[in-house]
Coordinates of C-alpha atoms and ligand atoms in Angstrom, one line a residue:
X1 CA 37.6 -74.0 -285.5
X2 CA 34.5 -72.5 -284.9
X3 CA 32.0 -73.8 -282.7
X4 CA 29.8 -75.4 -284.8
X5 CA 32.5 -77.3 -286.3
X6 CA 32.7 -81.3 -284.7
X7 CA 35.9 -82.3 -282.4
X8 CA 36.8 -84.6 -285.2
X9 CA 38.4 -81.6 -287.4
X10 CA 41.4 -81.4 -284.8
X11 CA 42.1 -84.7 -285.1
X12 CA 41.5 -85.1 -289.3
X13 CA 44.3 -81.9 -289.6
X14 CA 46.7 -83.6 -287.4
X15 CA 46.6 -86.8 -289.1
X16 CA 46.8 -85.1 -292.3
X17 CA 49.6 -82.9 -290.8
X18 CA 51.7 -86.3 -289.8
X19 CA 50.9 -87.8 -293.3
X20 CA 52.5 -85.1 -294.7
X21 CA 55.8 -85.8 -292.7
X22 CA 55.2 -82.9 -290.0
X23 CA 55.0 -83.1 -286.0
X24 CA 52.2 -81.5 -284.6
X25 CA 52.7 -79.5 -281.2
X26 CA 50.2 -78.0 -278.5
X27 CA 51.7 -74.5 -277.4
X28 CA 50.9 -73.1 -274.0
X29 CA 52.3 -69.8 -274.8
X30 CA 50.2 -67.8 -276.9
X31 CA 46.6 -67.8 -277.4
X32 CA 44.9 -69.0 -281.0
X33 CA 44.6 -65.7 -283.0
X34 CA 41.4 -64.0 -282.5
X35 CA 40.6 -65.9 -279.2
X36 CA 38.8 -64.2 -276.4
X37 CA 38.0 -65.9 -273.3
X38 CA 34.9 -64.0 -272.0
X39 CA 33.3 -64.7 -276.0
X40 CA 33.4 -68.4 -274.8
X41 CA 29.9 -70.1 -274.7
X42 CA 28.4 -70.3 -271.4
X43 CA 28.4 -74.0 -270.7
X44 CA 32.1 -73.8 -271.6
X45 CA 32.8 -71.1 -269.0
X46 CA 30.8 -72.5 -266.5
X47 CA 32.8 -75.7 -266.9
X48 CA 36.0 -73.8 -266.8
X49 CA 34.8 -72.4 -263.2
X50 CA 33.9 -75.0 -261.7
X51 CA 37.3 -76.6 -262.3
X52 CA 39.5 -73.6 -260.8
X53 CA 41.9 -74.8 -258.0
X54 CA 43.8 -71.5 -257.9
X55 CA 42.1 -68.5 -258.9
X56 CA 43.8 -65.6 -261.2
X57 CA 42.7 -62.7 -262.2
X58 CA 40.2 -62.3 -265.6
X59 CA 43.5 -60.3 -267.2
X60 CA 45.7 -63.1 -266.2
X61 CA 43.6 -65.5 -267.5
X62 CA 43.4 -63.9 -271.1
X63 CA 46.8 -63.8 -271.4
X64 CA 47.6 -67.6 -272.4
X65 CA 47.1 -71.5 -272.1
X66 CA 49.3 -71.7 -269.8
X67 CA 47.9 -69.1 -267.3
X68 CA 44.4 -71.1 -267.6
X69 CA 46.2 -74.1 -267.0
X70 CA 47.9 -72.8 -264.1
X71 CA 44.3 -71.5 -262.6
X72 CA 42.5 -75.1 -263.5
X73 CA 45.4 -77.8 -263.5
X74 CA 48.6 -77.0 -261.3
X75 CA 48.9 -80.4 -260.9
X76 CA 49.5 -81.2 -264.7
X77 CA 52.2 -78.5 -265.2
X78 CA 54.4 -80.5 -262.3
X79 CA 53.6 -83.1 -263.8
X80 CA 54.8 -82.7 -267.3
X81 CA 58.0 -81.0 -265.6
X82 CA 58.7 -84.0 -264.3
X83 CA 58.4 -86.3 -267.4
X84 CA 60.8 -83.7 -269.6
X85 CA 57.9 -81.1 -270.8
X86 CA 58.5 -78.1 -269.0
X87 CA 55.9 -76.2 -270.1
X88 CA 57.1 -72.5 -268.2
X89 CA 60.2 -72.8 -270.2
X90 CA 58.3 -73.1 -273.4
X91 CA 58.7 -76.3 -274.1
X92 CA 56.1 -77.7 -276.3
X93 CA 53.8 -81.1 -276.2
X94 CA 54.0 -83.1 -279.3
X95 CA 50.6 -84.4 -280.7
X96 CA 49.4 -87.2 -282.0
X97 CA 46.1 -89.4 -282.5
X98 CA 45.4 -92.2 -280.9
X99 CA 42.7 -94.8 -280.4
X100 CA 40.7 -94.9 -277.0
X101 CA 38.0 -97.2 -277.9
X102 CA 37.2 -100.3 -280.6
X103 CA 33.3 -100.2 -280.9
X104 CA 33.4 -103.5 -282.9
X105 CA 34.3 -106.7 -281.5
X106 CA 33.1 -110.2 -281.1
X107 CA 29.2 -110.5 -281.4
X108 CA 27.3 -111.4 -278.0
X109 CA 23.8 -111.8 -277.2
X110 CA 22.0 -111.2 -274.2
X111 CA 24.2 -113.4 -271.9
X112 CA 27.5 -112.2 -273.3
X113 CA 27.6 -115.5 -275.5
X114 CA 28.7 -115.7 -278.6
X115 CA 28.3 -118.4 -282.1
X116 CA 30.8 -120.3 -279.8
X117 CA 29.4 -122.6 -277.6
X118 CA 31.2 -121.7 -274.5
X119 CA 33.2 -119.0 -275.7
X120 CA 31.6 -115.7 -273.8
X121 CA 33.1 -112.2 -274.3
X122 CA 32.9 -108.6 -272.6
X123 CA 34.7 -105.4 -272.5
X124 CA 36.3 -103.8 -275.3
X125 CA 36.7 -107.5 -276.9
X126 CA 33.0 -107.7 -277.6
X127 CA 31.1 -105.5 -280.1
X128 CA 27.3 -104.0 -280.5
X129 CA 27.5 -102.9 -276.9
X130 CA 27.6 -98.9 -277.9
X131 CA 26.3 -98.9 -281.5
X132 CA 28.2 -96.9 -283.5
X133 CA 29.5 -94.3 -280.9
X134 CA 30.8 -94.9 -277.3
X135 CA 29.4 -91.8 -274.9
X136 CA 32.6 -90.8 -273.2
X137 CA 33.5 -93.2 -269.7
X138 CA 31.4 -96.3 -271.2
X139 CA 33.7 -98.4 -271.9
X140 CA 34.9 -99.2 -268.2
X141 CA 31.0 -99.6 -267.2
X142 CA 30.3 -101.7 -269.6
X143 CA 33.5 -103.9 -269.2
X144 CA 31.9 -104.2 -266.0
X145 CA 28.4 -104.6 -266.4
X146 CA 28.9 -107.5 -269.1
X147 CA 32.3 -108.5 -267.2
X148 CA 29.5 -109.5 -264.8
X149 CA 27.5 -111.1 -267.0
X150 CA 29.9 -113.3 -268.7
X151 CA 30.9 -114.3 -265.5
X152 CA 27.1 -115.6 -264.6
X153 CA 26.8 -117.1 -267.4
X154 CA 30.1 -118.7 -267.8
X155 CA 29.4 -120.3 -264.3
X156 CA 25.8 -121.1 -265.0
X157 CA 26.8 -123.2 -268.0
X158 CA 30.2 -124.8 -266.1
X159 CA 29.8 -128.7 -266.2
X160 CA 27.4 -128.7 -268.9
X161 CA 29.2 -128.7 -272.2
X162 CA 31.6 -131.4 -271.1
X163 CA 35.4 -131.6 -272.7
X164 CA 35.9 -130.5 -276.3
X165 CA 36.9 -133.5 -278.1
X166 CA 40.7 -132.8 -279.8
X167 CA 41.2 -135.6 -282.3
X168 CA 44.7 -137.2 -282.9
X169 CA 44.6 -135.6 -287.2
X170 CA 43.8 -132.3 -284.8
X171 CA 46.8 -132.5 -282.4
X172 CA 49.1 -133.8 -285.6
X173 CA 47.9 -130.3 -287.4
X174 CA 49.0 -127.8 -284.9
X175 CA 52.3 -129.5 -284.5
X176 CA 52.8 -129.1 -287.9
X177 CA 51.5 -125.4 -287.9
X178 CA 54.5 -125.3 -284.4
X179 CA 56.8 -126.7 -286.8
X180 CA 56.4 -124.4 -289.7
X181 CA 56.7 -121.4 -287.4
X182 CA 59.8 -122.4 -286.1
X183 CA 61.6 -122.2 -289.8
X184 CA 62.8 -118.8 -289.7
X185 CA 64.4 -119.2 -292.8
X186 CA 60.6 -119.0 -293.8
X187 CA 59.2 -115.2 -294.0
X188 CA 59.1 -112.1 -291.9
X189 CA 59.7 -112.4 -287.9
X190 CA 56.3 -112.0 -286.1
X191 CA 57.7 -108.4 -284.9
X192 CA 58.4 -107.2 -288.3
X193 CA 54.9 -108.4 -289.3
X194 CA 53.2 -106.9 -286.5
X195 CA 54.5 -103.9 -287.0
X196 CA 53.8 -103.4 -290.8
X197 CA 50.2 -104.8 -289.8
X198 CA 50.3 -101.6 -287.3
X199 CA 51.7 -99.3 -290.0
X200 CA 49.2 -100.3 -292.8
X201 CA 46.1 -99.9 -290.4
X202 CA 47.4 -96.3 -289.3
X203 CA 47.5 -95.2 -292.6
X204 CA 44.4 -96.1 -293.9
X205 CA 41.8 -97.1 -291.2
X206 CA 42.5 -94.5 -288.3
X207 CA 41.1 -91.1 -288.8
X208 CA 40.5 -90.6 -292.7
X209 CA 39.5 -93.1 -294.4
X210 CA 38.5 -93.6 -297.9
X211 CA 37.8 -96.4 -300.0
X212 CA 40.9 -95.9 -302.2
X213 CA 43.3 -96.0 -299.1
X214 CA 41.3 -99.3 -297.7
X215 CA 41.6 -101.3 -301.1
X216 CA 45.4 -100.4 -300.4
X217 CA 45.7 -101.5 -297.3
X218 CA 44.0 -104.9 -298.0
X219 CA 46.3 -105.3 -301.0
X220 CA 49.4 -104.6 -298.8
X221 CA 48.3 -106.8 -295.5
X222 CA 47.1 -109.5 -298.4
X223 CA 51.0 -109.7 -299.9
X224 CA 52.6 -109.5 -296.3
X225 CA 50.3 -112.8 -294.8
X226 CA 51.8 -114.4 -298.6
X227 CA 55.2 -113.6 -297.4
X228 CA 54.6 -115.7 -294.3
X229 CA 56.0 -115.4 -290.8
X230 CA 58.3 -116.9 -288.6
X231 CA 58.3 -116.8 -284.5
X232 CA 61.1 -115.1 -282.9
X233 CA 62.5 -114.0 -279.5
X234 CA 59.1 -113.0 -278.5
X235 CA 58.0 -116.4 -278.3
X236 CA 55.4 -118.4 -279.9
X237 CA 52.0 -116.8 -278.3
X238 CA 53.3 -113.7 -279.7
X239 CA 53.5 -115.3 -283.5
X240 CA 50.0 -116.7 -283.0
X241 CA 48.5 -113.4 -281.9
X242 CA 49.9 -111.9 -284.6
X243 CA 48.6 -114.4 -287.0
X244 CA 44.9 -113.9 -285.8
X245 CA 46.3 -110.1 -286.6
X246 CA 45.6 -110.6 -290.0
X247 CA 42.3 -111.7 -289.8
X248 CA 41.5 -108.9 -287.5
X249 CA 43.1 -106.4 -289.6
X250 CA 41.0 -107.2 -292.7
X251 CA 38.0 -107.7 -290.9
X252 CA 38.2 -103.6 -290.2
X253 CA 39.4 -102.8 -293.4
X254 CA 36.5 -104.9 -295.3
X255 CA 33.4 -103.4 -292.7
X256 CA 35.0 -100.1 -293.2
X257 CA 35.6 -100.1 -296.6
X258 CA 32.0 -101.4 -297.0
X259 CA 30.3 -98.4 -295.0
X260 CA 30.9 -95.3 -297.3
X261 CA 29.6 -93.4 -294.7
X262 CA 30.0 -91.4 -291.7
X263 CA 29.3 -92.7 -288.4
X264 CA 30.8 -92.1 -284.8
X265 CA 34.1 -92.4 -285.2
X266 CA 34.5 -94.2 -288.7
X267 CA 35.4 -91.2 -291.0
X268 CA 35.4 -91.7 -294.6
X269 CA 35.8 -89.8 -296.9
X270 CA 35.5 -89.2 -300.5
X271 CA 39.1 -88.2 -301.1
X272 CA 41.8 -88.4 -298.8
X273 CA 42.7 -84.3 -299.1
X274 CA 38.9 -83.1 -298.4
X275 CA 37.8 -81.1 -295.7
X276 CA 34.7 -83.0 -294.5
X277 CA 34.1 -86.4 -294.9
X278 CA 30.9 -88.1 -296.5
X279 CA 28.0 -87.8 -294.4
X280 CA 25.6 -90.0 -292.2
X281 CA 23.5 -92.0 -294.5
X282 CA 20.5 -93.2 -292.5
X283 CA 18.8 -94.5 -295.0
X284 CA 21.2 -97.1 -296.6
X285 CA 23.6 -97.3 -293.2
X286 CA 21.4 -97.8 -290.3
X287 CA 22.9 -101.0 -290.0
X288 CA 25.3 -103.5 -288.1
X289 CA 28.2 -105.4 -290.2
X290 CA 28.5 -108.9 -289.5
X291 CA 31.7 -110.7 -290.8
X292 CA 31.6 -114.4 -290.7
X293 CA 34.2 -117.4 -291.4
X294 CA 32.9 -118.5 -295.2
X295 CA 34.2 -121.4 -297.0
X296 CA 36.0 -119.1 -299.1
X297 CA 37.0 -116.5 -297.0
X298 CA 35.0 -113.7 -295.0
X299 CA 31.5 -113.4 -295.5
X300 CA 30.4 -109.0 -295.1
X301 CA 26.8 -108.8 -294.5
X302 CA 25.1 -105.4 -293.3
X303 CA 22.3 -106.3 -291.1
X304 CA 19.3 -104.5 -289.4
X305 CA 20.1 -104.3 -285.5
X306 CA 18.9 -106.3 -283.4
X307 CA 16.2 -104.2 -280.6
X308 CA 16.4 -105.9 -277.1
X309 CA 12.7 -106.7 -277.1
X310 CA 12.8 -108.6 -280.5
X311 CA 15.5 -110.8 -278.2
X312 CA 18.6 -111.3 -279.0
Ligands
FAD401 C1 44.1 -93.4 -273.2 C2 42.7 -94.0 -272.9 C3 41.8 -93.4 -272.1 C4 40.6 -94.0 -271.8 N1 39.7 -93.3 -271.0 C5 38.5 -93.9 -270.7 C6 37.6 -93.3 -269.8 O1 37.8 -92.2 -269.3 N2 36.4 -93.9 -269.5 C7 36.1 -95.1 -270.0 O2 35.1 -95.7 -269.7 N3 37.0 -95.8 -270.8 C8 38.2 -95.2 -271.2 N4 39.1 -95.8 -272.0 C9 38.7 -97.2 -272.6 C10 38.8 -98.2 -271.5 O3 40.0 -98.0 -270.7 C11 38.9 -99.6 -272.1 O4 37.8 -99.8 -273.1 C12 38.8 -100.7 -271.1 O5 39.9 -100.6 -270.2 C13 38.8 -102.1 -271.8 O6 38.8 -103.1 -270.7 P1 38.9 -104.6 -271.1 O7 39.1 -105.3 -269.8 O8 37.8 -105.0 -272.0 O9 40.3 -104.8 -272.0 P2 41.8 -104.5 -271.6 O10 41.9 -103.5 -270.5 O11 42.5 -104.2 -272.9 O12 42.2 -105.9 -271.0 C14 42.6 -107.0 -271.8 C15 43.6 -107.7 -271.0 O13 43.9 -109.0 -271.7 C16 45.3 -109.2 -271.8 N5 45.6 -110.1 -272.9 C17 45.6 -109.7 -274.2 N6 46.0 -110.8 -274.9 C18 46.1 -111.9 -274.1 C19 46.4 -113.3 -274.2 N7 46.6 -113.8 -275.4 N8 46.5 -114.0 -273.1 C20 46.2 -113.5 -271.9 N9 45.9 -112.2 -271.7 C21 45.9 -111.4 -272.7 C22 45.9 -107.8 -271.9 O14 47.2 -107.8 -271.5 C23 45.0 -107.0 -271.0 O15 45.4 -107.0 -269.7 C24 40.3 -95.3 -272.3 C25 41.2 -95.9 -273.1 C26 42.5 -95.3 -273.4 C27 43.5 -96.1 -274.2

């Protein structure tokens, strides 16, 4: 990797490594071929410096990851010892991507409200927050910032909306709904489903994605929520969740599928083997998609966002 090339090529070959049935390890033994601390860029080495807890010498340093580890992060070595990777044996750290951050979520405005009359949301839950990438430690300010907010506005609007009306054909729906997820001659258990939900997402929406792959996936997650589903030990909140599941799951495959672009973290690509995926398209994909409840089914719309002074 050279250093022009983005983070994101580490984390497209591992993927495709693991999709090809391999396990991807970090080595702390040997250097990468060619590599030469002092030919590090400035800002790089800088960093490194100002990170040192135990100083070595510049050979020892050259010599491998784990000597630079040793000079900047005792602490992690002990760690990994005592968790079963001991890394001045040679062991080895096994890879693997994994997500950090969801940058789409429920829609809020201003006070963290949603379409919902008195439904509020904030944290990783609630989407638009970041735009299309999340500058790294974000998340955990803005969970707090609109945490805050919510909470404001929750408490301004207390007492106002009055109780929801629940109708007797209401109540008489859900118990039927209860009922039908008790048959567990009916379907998959709502483990099994969950999990194949978590398997058809990691194959096609993580890291590459491509418009074949998606159209896949929505075919696979549409023929699993026709199989139906069934609770089981994990209890009934557990089958519900997972239920709401499938609406989730196709609600990123259709916005992804839609955007055949790159943008922050949503990768897609052309074909699933190429080396770079499709680029930014500012022109056609400056946009926000919105995914509403249609009579029919979910409604995709790409919209123009919204700028805080036009309101929100
Ligand atoms: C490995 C990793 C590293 C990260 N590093 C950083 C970082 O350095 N800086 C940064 O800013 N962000 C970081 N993030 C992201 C950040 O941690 C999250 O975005 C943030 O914690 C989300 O907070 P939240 O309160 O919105 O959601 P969560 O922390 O997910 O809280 C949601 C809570 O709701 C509960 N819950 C779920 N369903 C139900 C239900 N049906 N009923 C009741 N409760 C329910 C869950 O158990 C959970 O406790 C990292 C994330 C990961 C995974």
């Amino acid at each position: 990797m050279s250093n022009e090339e983005p983070s994101h090529v580490i984390d497209v070959a591992v993927f495709k490594e693991m999709r090809a049935g391999h396990t991807v390890y970090l080595d702390y033994s040997k250097n990468p071929a060619g590599f030469d601390f002092d030919e590090l860029p400035r800002e790089a080495q800088a960093r490194y410096h100002s990170e040192i807890k135990a100083e070595i010498s510049s050979e020892e340093r050259s010599r491998s990851p784990l000597h630079r580890l040793r000079e900047i992060n005792p602490a992690s070595i002990e760690w990994l010892r005592e968790h079963g990777v001991d890394l001045e044996a040679g062991d080895r750290i096994e890879l693997a991507p994994a997500i950090q951050h969801f940058q789409g979520g429920v829609k809020i405005r201003r006070r963290a409200d949603t379409t919902i009359a008195g439904l509020y949301a904030a944290g990783e839950v609630a989407g638009g927050q970041h735009g299309a990438n999340r500058p790294g430690g974000n998340a955990l300010m803005d969970a707090q910032v609109f945490g805050e907010i919510a909470g404001r506005s929750a408490a301004e609007e207390a007492g106002t909306l009055g109780l929801m009306p629940v109708g007797a054909d209401r109540i008489a729906r859900w118990k039927d709904r209860l009922n039908a997820l008790a048959d567990r001659t009916h379907g998959l258990p709502a483990s099994q489903v969950r999990t194949r939900i978590q398997t058809i997402l990691s194959g096609c929406a993580s890291v590459v994605r491509t418009e074949k792959g998606l159209t896949e996936g929505l075919s696979a997650l549409a023929d699993l929520k026709a199989g139906g589903i069934h609770a089981d030990e994990k209890g009934w909140a557990f089958a519900l969740e997972t239920i709401n599941m499938y609406d989730v799951a196709e609600m990123v495959m259709r916005a992804a599928c839609m955007r055949d672009e790159s943008r922050g973290p949503h990768l897609y690509f052309a074909h699933a083997d190429d080396d770079h995926p499709v680029p930014r398209n500012d022109e056609r994909w400056q946009r926000t998609i919105v995914l509403r409840k249609g009579r029919d089914g979910m409604i995709p719309e790409a919209r123009t966002p919204v700028r805080p002074e036009e309101g929100m």
